[in-house]
Amino acid sequence: MTTTHLPDPDELDTLRQRYSLERERRVRPDGARQYRPAEADFGYYAADPYVDGVAGREPLKDTVDVAVVGGGFGGILAGARMRQQGVGRVRIVEKGGDFGGTWYWNRYPGIHCDIESHVYLPMLDETGYVPEWKYAPGEEIRRHAVRIAEKYDLYPDALFSTAVTSLTWDEATETWIVATDRGDRFHATYVVTSTGTMSEPKLPGIPGIESFRGHTFHTSRWDYSYTGGTPGGGLSGLKGKRVGIVGTGATGVQVIPMLAEDAEHVYVFQRTPSSVDVRDNRRTTAEDVGADREGWAHERRENFLRIVSGEPAVRDLVADGWTASAALLEKLLPSFRRAQEGPSFEAEYEVADAVKMNELRARVERSVDDAATAEKLKPWYRYACKRPTFSDKYYAAFNRDNVSLVDTADTHGIERITEHGAVVGDRTYELDCLIFATGFSVGVSGILSGKLPVHGRGGTQLLHAWAQQGPRTLHGFTGNGFPNLIHMGSLHNASSVNFTHVLDEQAVHAAALVAAAEAGRAVVEPSPEAEDAWLAVLAKGAADHEWFHAECTPGYYNREGLGRPNTASAFPHGAVAFHELLRRWREESIAEVLRPRTAVETN
């Protein structure tokens, strides 16, 4: 039997110093400005590679019951739950060529979900589907999104390859006017927004990026016409090619082993290594997960949510890397339920954190043959500083002769790109193909970015209304002055590592709001007093994580090292408690957001 070594105070102090040193090597004064959006001259990086041109159609001028902005799982679930409430015409408007959201766009080789598929895939009980793998490949997830859309008849009114450009409240008809980039201007009694937080690919602002004469693309728009193969591998087009990949986050960890199988040589340009835990992916059967019982998926999903939210659970049904390290997610989730406070908690937390990170660094040493490469792959930061990743193949890729790790921490990334390759220090790495696994711009899509202007009662623009005191909502869904507008997402809501679960609870709530309004011939709109009361709930007991993330290595969690301010942006008592609060409110208090319609209905 092995015993876990608990670091003593001197060892913890040494770790803190190492973490600080490694952080300083990577902090850049330009912060998030080091990236550029995939638009304007770089818009081709965001083009849809999965549609062969966009078919022409006449602009729509009709009226629907509900318009949903976004066709990812949030939008699909909103549509499905509306159907369960008996809503007739539901129109989902989606920029991609089909349903799926992030799973429509991301089809890179090796793509899998990092949350167990039996809790990640929503509506398994309702569709009767049992995932084939513990961690589903991307195509299985995308097909499940289509499965839900087909079951709930969401295709007939859907608009694909279409972006909503504005939402305007029409007081005379008490409907929203929805305008799109394809000339549509239709009315909807209710609008649900579910545009996601990571839908816009970002690129590093490397000088000379436009001069590269080789082939280049972003992982969220994988170019199989160049690489050949499928998400399962077989990238025959890379035979004899020198491939560079920028980024070693969750995407890079999955892509790099696949590139290594087919490219002549792979250069991995790394600024900060990910922490990579064991995935242990495997095929599963219905018996493995108890799918022979009614409500099995609901039970499993709730069990996972309890554990990763800091709630007690009798059993751990999922038993994976997430649940094993659940206690360390407290700094990652602003709505993690803490059992205790104060210095004693932080001291115990730091020890547990050090034990886990020492374990992960030891895994690197055991897995990577070359000591110098292994040292560069070690994650020197605390567990919740970056999203944890999981792989059974990543480290083994660096034992291949055709894979080279290029550490760019001291040069703050690739210094410049030439016609023929990438420059780091005194070396130019000649490349035939350069792939960006650089993720997405957080929070730059949809309403909060200003790209989707919303004008409510009296023409008031939503972001202008929120400019003085910040966002104002009730439960994160509705706001005064913006009737029948329902938000889905992370604002003023609860958070979890399994966001599809959160989205499904939000979809149930959104559908209940619409059903209550329809039954009472009412408009959904909270009072300013209700908003004030909710903001007070968020502020009371809000987690103090600012100091923790200020000490973290740069990444999107802390705005690339600039810090993560404490704001009352999430329910502070955990997702389990928040979902119970919503259920109780629907039973007892939903009438408080309903006011009689005043518009005259015409047929």
Coordinates of C-alpha atoms in Angstrom, one line a residue:
M1 CA 0.0 0.0 0.0
T2 CA 1.3 3.5 -0.9
T3 CA 0.8 6.4 1.3
T4 CA 0.2 10.0 0.2
H5 CA 3.0 12.4 1.1
L6 CA 1.6 15.6 2.6
P7 CA 3.9 18.5 1.9
D8 CA 5.3 20.4 5.0
P9 CA 5.4 24.2 5.3
D10 CA 8.8 24.4 3.7
E11 CA 7.7 22.4 0.7
L12 CA 4.6 24.5 0.3
D13 CA 6.7 27.7 0.4
T14 CA 9.0 26.3 -2.3
L15 CA 6.0 25.4 -4.4
R16 CA 4.6 28.9 -4.0
Q17 CA 7.9 30.4 -5.2
R18 CA 8.0 28.1 -8.2
Y19 CA 4.5 28.9 -9.1
S20 CA 5.2 32.6 -8.9
L21 CA 8.3 32.2 -11.0
E22 CA 6.6 30.2 -13.7
R23 CA 3.7 32.7 -13.7
E24 CA 6.0 35.7 -14.3
R25 CA 7.7 33.9 -17.2
R26 CA 4.3 33.9 -19.0
V27 CA 2.6 37.2 -18.1
R28 CA 2.3 39.6 -21.0
P29 CA 1.5 43.3 -20.6
D30 CA -1.0 43.1 -23.4
G31 CA -3.1 40.5 -21.6
A32 CA -6.1 39.3 -23.7
R33 CA -5.1 41.9 -26.4
Q34 CA -2.4 39.4 -27.5
Y35 CA -5.2 37.6 -29.4
R36 CA -7.2 38.8 -32.5
P37 CA -10.7 37.8 -33.5
A38 CA -11.3 35.6 -36.5
E39 CA -13.0 38.4 -38.5
A40 CA -12.3 41.2 -41.0
D41 CA -9.0 40.2 -42.8
F42 CA -9.0 37.0 -40.8
G43 CA -12.6 36.1 -41.2
Y44 CA -11.8 33.1 -43.3
Y45 CA -10.7 31.3 -40.2
A46 CA -14.3 31.4 -39.0
A47 CA -15.9 30.4 -42.3
D48 CA -18.1 27.3 -42.2
P49 CA -16.3 24.4 -43.8
Y50 CA -19.2 22.0 -43.5
V51 CA -21.6 23.7 -46.0
D52 CA -21.1 23.9 -49.7
G53 CA -22.3 27.4 -50.2
V54 CA -25.4 28.8 -48.6
A55 CA -28.6 28.2 -50.5
G56 CA -30.6 31.3 -51.3
R57 CA -34.1 31.9 -49.8
E58 CA -36.6 34.6 -49.5
P59 CA -36.5 36.7 -46.3
L60 CA -39.1 35.7 -43.7
K61 CA -41.7 38.2 -42.5
D62 CA -43.9 35.9 -40.5
T63 CA -44.7 35.4 -36.8
V64 CA -43.7 32.6 -34.5
D65 CA -44.4 31.8 -30.9
V66 CA -40.8 31.5 -29.7
A67 CA -37.6 32.5 -31.4
V68 CA -34.4 30.9 -30.0
V69 CA -31.1 32.5 -30.8
G70 CA -28.5 29.7 -31.0
G71 CA -28.7 26.1 -32.1
G72 CA -26.3 24.5 -29.7
F73 CA -27.5 22.3 -26.8
G74 CA -28.9 25.3 -25.0
G75 CA -31.1 26.3 -27.9
I76 CA -32.1 22.7 -28.8
L77 CA -33.0 22.1 -25.1
A78 CA -35.1 25.3 -25.0
G79 CA -36.9 24.1 -28.1
A80 CA -37.5 20.6 -26.8
R81 CA -38.8 21.8 -23.4
M82 CA -41.1 24.3 -25.2
R83 CA -42.5 21.5 -27.2
Q84 CA -43.2 19.5 -24.0
Q85 CA -45.1 22.5 -22.8
G86 CA -47.2 22.5 -25.9
V87 CA -45.7 25.5 -27.6
G88 CA -46.5 25.5 -31.4
R89 CA -44.1 27.4 -33.6
V90 CA -40.5 27.4 -32.3
R91 CA -37.9 28.9 -34.6
I92 CA -34.2 28.3 -33.8
V93 CA -31.8 30.7 -35.6
E94 CA -28.3 29.3 -35.9
K95 CA -25.1 30.6 -37.6
G96 CA -23.9 27.1 -38.4
G97 CA -25.3 24.8 -41.1
D98 CA -27.1 22.5 -38.7
F99 CA -27.8 21.9 -35.0
G100 CA -25.0 21.2 -32.6
G101 CA -23.3 24.4 -31.6
T102 CA -19.7 23.7 -30.4
W103 CA -20.1 20.1 -31.6
Y104 CA -21.1 21.3 -35.0
W105 CA -18.0 23.5 -35.3
N106 CA -15.5 21.4 -33.5
R107 CA -14.8 18.2 -35.5
Y108 CA -11.0 18.0 -35.1
P109 CA -9.2 14.6 -35.0
G110 CA -9.5 13.0 -31.6
I111 CA -12.3 15.1 -30.3
H112 CA -14.1 13.7 -27.3
C113 CA -16.1 15.2 -24.4
D114 CA -14.1 15.4 -21.1
I115 CA -17.3 14.9 -19.1
E116 CA -18.7 11.4 -18.9
S117 CA -21.2 11.0 -21.8
H118 CA -23.9 9.5 -19.6
V119 CA -24.2 12.7 -17.7
Y120 CA -23.1 15.2 -20.4
L121 CA -25.6 14.2 -23.1
P122 CA -28.9 15.6 -22.2
M123 CA -32.4 14.0 -22.5
L124 CA -31.1 10.4 -22.5
D125 CA -34.1 9.3 -20.6
E126 CA -36.4 11.1 -23.0
T127 CA -34.7 9.8 -26.2
G128 CA -33.9 6.3 -25.0
Y129 CA -30.3 6.6 -26.0
V130 CA -27.4 5.0 -24.2
P131 CA -23.9 6.4 -25.2
E132 CA -21.4 3.9 -26.5
W133 CA -18.4 5.3 -24.8
K134 CA -17.7 6.6 -21.3
Y135 CA -16.4 9.7 -22.9
A136 CA -18.2 10.2 -26.2
P137 CA -16.5 11.2 -29.4
G138 CA -17.6 14.5 -31.0
E139 CA -19.6 12.9 -33.8
E140 CA -21.7 10.9 -31.3
I141 CA -22.4 14.0 -29.4
R142 CA -23.3 16.0 -32.6
R143 CA -25.7 13.2 -33.7
H144 CA -27.4 13.2 -30.3
A145 CA -28.0 17.0 -30.8
V146 CA -29.7 16.1 -34.1
R147 CA -31.6 13.3 -32.4
I148 CA -33.2 15.7 -29.9
A149 CA -34.0 18.2 -32.6
E150 CA -35.6 15.5 -34.8
K151 CA -37.6 14.0 -31.9
Y152 CA -39.1 17.4 -31.0
D153 CA -39.7 18.5 -34.6
L154 CA -37.4 21.5 -34.4
Y155 CA -36.2 21.4 -38.1
P156 CA -39.3 22.7 -40.0
D157 CA -39.0 26.3 -38.7
A158 CA -35.2 26.4 -38.1
L159 CA -33.0 28.9 -39.9
F160 CA -29.4 27.8 -40.5
S161 CA -26.4 29.7 -41.8
T162 CA -28.2 32.7 -40.4
A163 CA -27.2 35.2 -37.7
V164 CA -29.6 37.4 -35.7
T165 CA -28.5 41.0 -36.0
S166 CA -31.0 42.8 -33.8
L167 CA -33.9 42.3 -31.4
T168 CA -36.5 45.1 -31.1
W169 CA -39.5 45.1 -28.8
D170 CA -42.7 46.2 -30.7
E171 CA -45.0 47.7 -28.0
A172 CA -48.0 47.8 -30.3
T173 CA -48.1 44.0 -30.9
E174 CA -46.1 43.1 -27.7
T175 CA -43.8 40.9 -29.8
W176 CA -40.1 41.0 -30.7
I177 CA -39.0 41.9 -34.2
V178 CA -36.1 39.6 -35.0
A179 CA -33.8 40.8 -37.8
T180 CA -31.1 38.6 -39.4
D181 CA -28.2 39.0 -41.7
R182 CA -30.2 37.4 -44.5
G183 CA -32.9 40.0 -44.6
D184 CA -35.4 38.3 -42.3
R185 CA -37.6 40.5 -40.2
F186 CA -40.1 38.3 -38.4
H187 CA -42.1 38.6 -35.1
A188 CA -41.8 36.4 -32.1
T189 CA -43.9 36.5 -29.0
Y190 CA -41.0 35.3 -26.9
V191 CA -37.3 35.3 -27.5
V192 CA -34.8 33.0 -25.8
T193 CA -31.1 33.8 -26.3
S194 CA -28.6 30.9 -26.0
T195 CA -25.5 32.1 -27.9
G196 CA -22.9 30.4 -25.7
T197 CA -19.7 31.9 -24.2
M198 CA -17.1 30.2 -26.5
S199 CA -18.3 30.4 -30.0
E200 CA -15.9 32.9 -31.6
P201 CA -12.5 31.4 -32.5
K202 CA -9.5 33.6 -31.6
L203 CA -6.1 33.8 -33.1
P204 CA -2.8 34.8 -31.6
G205 CA -1.7 38.3 -32.7
I206 CA 1.7 37.0 -34.0
P207 CA 3.4 39.5 -36.3
G208 CA 3.6 38.1 -39.9
I209 CA 0.7 35.7 -39.5
E210 CA -0.7 36.8 -42.8
S211 CA 2.5 36.2 -44.6
F212 CA 2.7 32.4 -44.1
R213 CA 2.6 30.6 -47.4
G214 CA 1.8 27.2 -46.1
H215 CA -1.6 26.0 -45.1
T216 CA -3.3 27.2 -41.9
F217 CA -6.6 26.9 -40.1
H218 CA -8.2 26.9 -36.6
T219 CA -9.1 23.6 -35.0
S220 CA -12.7 24.6 -34.7
R221 CA -12.8 24.8 -38.5
W222 CA -10.7 21.7 -39.3
D223 CA -9.8 21.4 -42.9
Y224 CA -10.1 17.7 -43.8
S225 CA -9.8 18.6 -47.5
Y226 CA -6.1 19.3 -46.7
T227 CA -5.4 16.8 -44.0
G228 CA -7.6 13.9 -45.2
G229 CA -9.1 11.5 -42.7
T230 CA -11.9 11.9 -40.2
P231 CA -12.2 12.8 -36.5
G232 CA -11.1 9.2 -35.9
G233 CA -7.8 9.7 -37.6
G234 CA -6.2 8.6 -40.9
L235 CA -4.8 12.0 -41.8
S236 CA -3.2 10.8 -45.0
G237 CA -2.9 14.3 -46.4
L238 CA -0.2 15.1 -43.8
K239 CA 2.1 12.4 -45.0
G240 CA 5.5 14.0 -45.6
K241 CA 4.3 17.3 -44.1
R242 CA 5.9 19.4 -41.3
V243 CA 3.0 20.5 -39.0
G244 CA 3.1 23.1 -36.3
I245 CA 0.3 23.4 -33.7
V246 CA -0.1 26.4 -31.4
G247 CA -1.8 25.7 -28.2
T248 CA -1.8 22.9 -25.6
G249 CA -5.1 23.3 -23.9
A250 CA -8.0 20.9 -23.9
T251 CA -8.1 20.8 -27.8
G252 CA -4.4 20.5 -28.3
V253 CA -4.2 17.6 -25.8
Q254 CA -6.6 15.7 -28.0
V255 CA -5.3 16.7 -31.4
I256 CA -1.6 16.3 -31.0
P257 CA -1.5 12.5 -30.6
M258 CA -3.6 12.3 -33.8
L259 CA -1.2 14.5 -35.8
A260 CA 1.7 12.5 -34.6
E261 CA 0.4 9.4 -36.2
D262 CA 0.5 10.8 -39.8
A263 CA 2.6 13.9 -40.1
E264 CA 6.3 13.7 -41.0
H265 CA 7.0 15.9 -38.0
V266 CA 4.9 17.8 -35.5
Y267 CA 6.2 20.9 -33.7
V268 CA 4.1 21.6 -30.6
F269 CA 4.4 25.3 -29.7
Q270 CA 3.6 25.5 -26.0
R271 CA 3.3 28.6 -23.7
T272 CA 1.8 26.9 -20.6
P273 CA 1.4 23.1 -20.2
S274 CA -2.0 21.7 -19.3
S275 CA -2.5 19.4 -16.3
V276 CA -3.3 16.1 -17.9
D277 CA -4.9 13.4 -15.8
V278 CA -5.9 9.8 -16.7
R279 CA -9.0 9.6 -18.9
D280 CA -9.4 5.8 -19.0
N281 CA -11.9 5.9 -21.9
R282 CA -13.6 2.7 -22.7
R283 CA -16.8 1.3 -24.3
T284 CA -19.7 0.9 -22.0
T285 CA -22.9 -1.1 -21.9
A286 CA -26.4 -0.3 -20.6
E287 CA -25.7 -2.6 -17.7
D288 CA -22.5 -0.7 -16.8
V289 CA -24.5 2.5 -16.1
G290 CA -27.8 1.0 -15.0
A291 CA -29.7 2.1 -18.1
D292 CA -32.2 -0.7 -17.5
R293 CA -33.9 1.5 -14.9
E294 CA -36.4 4.2 -15.6
G295 CA -34.8 7.6 -14.9
W296 CA -31.3 6.2 -14.8
A297 CA -29.7 9.2 -16.6
H298 CA -31.4 11.8 -14.4
E299 CA -30.2 9.9 -11.3
R300 CA -26.6 9.7 -12.6
R301 CA -26.6 13.3 -13.8
E302 CA -27.8 14.6 -10.4
N303 CA -25.3 12.5 -8.6
F304 CA -22.4 13.9 -10.6
L305 CA -23.7 17.5 -10.1
R306 CA -23.9 17.0 -6.3
I307 CA -20.3 15.8 -6.1
V308 CA -18.7 18.4 -8.3
S309 CA -20.8 21.2 -6.7
G310 CA -19.5 20.3 -3.2
E311 CA -22.7 18.6 -2.0
P312 CA -22.7 15.3 -0.1
A313 CA -23.5 12.1 -2.0
V314 CA -24.0 8.5 -0.7
R315 CA -22.3 7.0 -3.8
D316 CA -20.1 8.3 -6.6
L317 CA -21.8 6.8 -9.7
V318 CA -19.4 8.3 -12.2
A319 CA -16.1 7.8 -10.3
D320 CA -13.7 9.6 -12.6
G321 CA -11.1 12.3 -12.5
W322 CA -13.7 15.1 -12.0
T323 CA -15.4 13.5 -9.0
A324 CA -12.1 12.3 -7.5
S325 CA -10.8 15.9 -7.5
A326 CA -14.1 17.6 -6.8
A327 CA -12.9 19.3 -3.6
L328 CA -10.3 21.2 -5.7
L329 CA -13.0 22.8 -8.0
E330 CA -14.0 25.3 -5.3
K331 CA -11.8 28.0 -6.9
L332 CA -12.9 27.1 -10.4
L333 CA -16.6 27.5 -9.8
P334 CA -18.1 30.7 -8.3
S335 CA -21.1 28.6 -7.1
F336 CA -19.3 25.7 -5.3
R337 CA -20.9 25.0 -1.9
R338 CA -18.3 25.4 0.8
A339 CA -18.7 23.6 4.1
Q340 CA -16.3 25.9 6.0
E341 CA -14.5 29.2 5.7
G342 CA -11.4 30.9 6.9
P343 CA -7.6 30.3 7.2
S344 CA -8.0 26.6 8.2
F345 CA -10.0 25.8 5.1
E346 CA -7.4 27.6 2.9
A347 CA -4.5 25.8 4.5
E348 CA -6.1 22.4 4.1
Y349 CA -7.1 23.3 0.5
E350 CA -3.6 24.3 -0.4
V351 CA -2.2 21.0 0.9
A352 CA -4.7 19.0 -1.0
D353 CA -4.0 21.0 -4.1
A354 CA -0.2 20.4 -3.7
V355 CA -0.8 16.7 -3.4
K356 CA -2.8 16.5 -6.6
M357 CA -0.5 18.7 -8.6
N358 CA 2.6 16.7 -7.4
E359 CA 0.7 13.6 -8.5
L360 CA 0.1 15.0 -12.0
R361 CA 3.7 16.2 -12.3
A362 CA 4.9 12.7 -11.3
R363 CA 2.7 11.3 -14.1
V364 CA 4.6 13.4 -16.6
E365 CA 7.9 12.0 -15.3
R366 CA 6.6 8.4 -15.6
S367 CA 5.2 8.9 -19.0
V368 CA 7.8 11.0 -20.9
D369 CA 11.2 9.4 -21.7
D370 CA 13.2 12.5 -22.2
A371 CA 13.8 14.3 -18.9
A372 CA 14.1 17.8 -20.5
T373 CA 10.8 17.4 -22.4
A374 CA 9.1 16.0 -19.3
E375 CA 10.2 19.1 -17.3
K376 CA 8.7 21.4 -19.8
L377 CA 5.4 19.5 -19.7
K378 CA 5.0 19.8 -16.0
P379 CA 2.2 22.1 -14.9
W380 CA 3.6 24.5 -12.3
Y381 CA 0.4 26.2 -11.0
R382 CA -2.6 25.3 -8.8
Y383 CA -5.2 22.9 -9.9
A384 CA -8.0 25.4 -10.5
C385 CA -5.9 27.9 -12.4
K386 CA -6.6 26.2 -15.7
R387 CA -9.4 23.8 -16.8
P388 CA -8.1 20.2 -16.1
T389 CA -7.6 18.0 -19.1
F390 CA -7.7 14.2 -19.4
S391 CA -5.9 11.9 -21.9
D392 CA -4.5 8.4 -22.2
K393 CA -2.4 9.3 -25.3
Y394 CA -1.0 12.8 -24.9
Y395 CA 2.3 12.2 -23.1
A396 CA 3.1 9.1 -25.1
A397 CA 3.1 11.3 -28.2
F398 CA 6.2 13.1 -27.0
N399 CA 8.1 9.8 -27.0
R400 CA 7.9 9.6 -30.7
D401 CA 10.9 10.8 -32.9
N402 CA 8.6 12.9 -35.1
V403 CA 7.2 15.1 -32.2
S404 CA 9.1 18.1 -30.9
L405 CA 8.0 20.3 -28.0
V406 CA 8.9 24.0 -28.5
D407 CA 8.6 25.8 -25.2
T408 CA 7.7 29.5 -25.8
A409 CA 7.2 30.7 -22.2
D410 CA 10.3 33.0 -22.2
T411 CA 9.5 34.5 -25.6
H412 CA 5.8 34.9 -24.7
G413 CA 4.8 32.7 -27.6
I414 CA 5.9 32.5 -31.2
E415 CA 7.8 35.8 -31.9
R416 CA 6.9 36.1 -35.5
I417 CA 5.8 34.1 -38.5
T418 CA 7.6 34.2 -41.8
E419 CA 6.6 32.9 -45.3
H420 CA 8.0 29.5 -44.4
G421 CA 7.5 29.0 -40.7
A422 CA 7.6 30.2 -37.1
V423 CA 10.4 32.0 -35.2
V424 CA 11.1 31.2 -31.6
G425 CA 14.4 32.6 -30.2
D426 CA 17.2 32.1 -32.7
R427 CA 15.5 29.3 -34.7
T428 CA 13.0 29.3 -37.5
Y429 CA 10.8 26.1 -37.6
E430 CA 10.0 25.5 -41.2
L431 CA 6.4 24.3 -41.7
D432 CA 4.1 23.2 -44.4
C433 CA 1.0 23.6 -42.2
L434 CA 0.3 25.7 -39.1
I435 CA -2.8 24.9 -36.9
F436 CA -4.2 27.1 -34.3
A437 CA -5.6 25.3 -31.2
T438 CA -6.0 28.7 -29.5
G439 CA -9.6 28.4 -28.3
F440 CA -12.3 31.0 -28.3
S441 CA -12.8 34.6 -27.2
V442 CA -14.8 34.3 -23.9
G443 CA -17.9 36.5 -23.7
V444 CA -17.6 38.2 -27.1
S445 CA -20.7 36.6 -28.7
G446 CA -24.3 37.5 -28.4
I447 CA -25.9 40.2 -26.3
L448 CA -23.2 40.9 -23.7
S449 CA -20.6 41.7 -26.5
G450 CA -22.8 44.3 -28.1
K451 CA -22.8 42.3 -31.4
L452 CA -26.4 41.6 -30.9
P453 CA -28.1 44.9 -30.0
V454 CA -31.4 44.5 -28.1
H455 CA -33.9 47.4 -27.8
G456 CA -36.6 47.0 -25.2
R457 CA -39.5 49.1 -24.1
G458 CA -39.2 52.7 -25.2
G459 CA -36.2 51.8 -27.4
T460 CA -33.9 51.4 -24.5
Q461 CA -30.8 49.4 -25.5
L462 CA -30.0 46.6 -23.1
L463 CA -26.3 47.3 -22.7
H464 CA -27.0 51.0 -22.1
A465 CA -29.5 50.1 -19.4
W466 CA -26.9 47.9 -17.7
A467 CA -24.0 50.4 -18.2
Q468 CA -24.3 52.2 -14.9
Q469 CA -24.9 49.4 -12.3
G470 CA -24.1 46.3 -14.3
P471 CA -26.5 43.5 -15.5
R472 CA -29.9 43.4 -13.9
T473 CA -32.0 40.2 -14.0
L474 CA -34.2 38.0 -12.0
H475 CA -32.5 34.6 -11.7
G476 CA -30.4 35.4 -14.7
F477 CA -33.4 34.9 -17.1
T478 CA -35.5 38.0 -17.4
G479 CA -35.2 41.8 -16.9
N480 CA -37.4 44.8 -16.4
G481 CA -38.0 46.8 -19.5
F482 CA -37.3 43.8 -21.7
P483 CA -40.6 41.8 -21.7
N484 CA -40.7 38.2 -22.9
L485 CA -36.9 38.1 -23.4
I486 CA -35.4 35.1 -21.7
H487 CA -31.6 34.7 -21.3
M488 CA -29.8 31.3 -21.1
G489 CA -26.2 31.1 -20.1
S490 CA -23.9 31.8 -17.1
L491 CA -25.1 35.3 -16.1
H492 CA -26.5 35.5 -12.6
N493 CA -27.1 31.7 -12.7
A494 CA -25.4 28.6 -11.3
S495 CA -22.2 27.1 -12.7
S496 CA -20.9 23.6 -13.1
V497 CA -18.3 21.7 -15.0
N498 CA -21.2 19.9 -16.7
F499 CA -22.8 22.9 -18.4
T500 CA -25.3 20.9 -20.4
H501 CA -27.0 19.9 -17.1
V502 CA -27.2 23.6 -16.2
L503 CA -28.5 24.5 -19.7
D504 CA -31.2 21.8 -19.4
E505 CA -32.4 23.2 -16.1
Q506 CA -32.5 26.6 -17.7
A507 CA -34.5 25.3 -20.6
V508 CA -37.1 23.8 -18.3
H509 CA -37.3 27.1 -16.5
A510 CA -37.6 29.1 -19.7
A511 CA -40.4 26.8 -21.0
A512 CA -42.2 27.1 -17.7
L513 CA -42.1 30.9 -18.0
V514 CA -43.6 30.8 -21.5
A515 CA -46.3 28.3 -20.5
A516 CA -47.3 30.4 -17.5
A517 CA -47.5 33.5 -19.6
E518 CA -49.6 31.7 -22.3
A519 CA -52.0 30.3 -19.7
G520 CA -52.5 33.7 -18.1
R521 CA -52.5 35.7 -21.4
A522 CA -49.6 37.6 -19.8
V523 CA -46.3 39.1 -20.6
V524 CA -43.1 38.0 -18.7
E525 CA -41.3 40.8 -17.0
P526 CA -39.9 41.1 -13.4
S527 CA -40.2 44.3 -11.4
P528 CA -37.2 46.4 -10.5
E529 CA -37.8 45.4 -6.9
A530 CA -37.5 41.7 -7.9
E531 CA -34.2 42.4 -9.7
D532 CA -32.9 44.3 -6.6
A533 CA -33.8 41.4 -4.4
W534 CA -32.0 38.9 -6.6
L535 CA -28.9 41.0 -6.9
A536 CA -28.8 41.1 -3.1
V537 CA -28.9 37.3 -3.0
L538 CA -26.0 37.1 -5.4
A539 CA -23.9 39.6 -3.5
K540 CA -24.5 38.0 -0.1
G541 CA -22.0 35.2 0.3
A542 CA -20.3 35.7 -3.1
A543 CA -17.0 33.8 -3.3
D544 CA -13.7 35.6 -2.9
H545 CA -11.6 34.1 -5.6
E546 CA -9.9 37.3 -6.8
W547 CA -6.7 36.7 -4.8
F548 CA -6.4 33.1 -6.0
H549 CA -6.7 33.9 -9.7
A550 CA -4.3 36.8 -9.3
E551 CA -1.6 34.3 -8.5
C552 CA -2.4 31.9 -11.3
T553 CA -0.6 31.4 -14.5
P554 CA -2.1 33.4 -17.4
G555 CA -5.2 32.0 -19.1
Y556 CA -8.8 32.8 -19.9
Y557 CA -9.9 32.2 -16.3
N558 CA -8.0 35.3 -15.1
R559 CA -8.0 37.4 -18.3
E560 CA -4.5 36.3 -19.3
G561 CA -3.0 37.2 -15.9
L562 CA -4.8 40.6 -15.4
G563 CA -7.0 39.1 -12.6
R564 CA -10.5 37.9 -12.1
P565 CA -12.5 40.6 -10.2
N566 CA -15.0 39.5 -7.6
T567 CA -18.4 40.3 -8.9
A568 CA -21.9 39.1 -8.0
S569 CA -22.2 37.2 -11.2
A570 CA -23.3 33.7 -10.0
F571 CA -25.5 32.2 -7.4
P572 CA -23.1 31.6 -4.5
H573 CA -24.6 28.4 -2.9
G574 CA -24.1 25.8 -5.7
A575 CA -26.0 24.5 -8.6
V576 CA -28.0 21.9 -6.7
A577 CA -29.4 24.6 -4.4
F578 CA -30.1 27.0 -7.3
H579 CA -32.1 24.4 -9.2
E580 CA -34.1 23.7 -6.1
L581 CA -34.7 27.4 -5.7
L582 CA -36.0 27.7 -9.2
R583 CA -38.3 24.7 -8.8
R584 CA -39.8 26.2 -5.6
W585 CA -40.1 29.6 -7.2
R586 CA -42.0 28.1 -10.2
E587 CA -44.4 26.4 -7.8
E588 CA -45.0 29.4 -5.5
S589 CA -44.1 32.7 -7.1
I590 CA -44.0 32.6 -10.9
A591 CA -47.0 34.9 -11.0
E592 CA -44.9 37.8 -9.8
V593 CA -43.3 38.2 -13.2
L594 CA -46.6 38.1 -15.2
R595 CA -48.5 41.2 -16.2
P596 CA -51.6 41.3 -18.4
R597 CA -51.2 41.7 -22.1
T598 CA -52.4 45.0 -23.5
A599 CA -51.9 44.4 -27.2
V600 CA -55.0 43.6 -29.3
E601 CA -54.6 40.2 -30.9
T602 CA -55.5 39.8 -34.5
N603 CA -55.9 36.7 -36.6

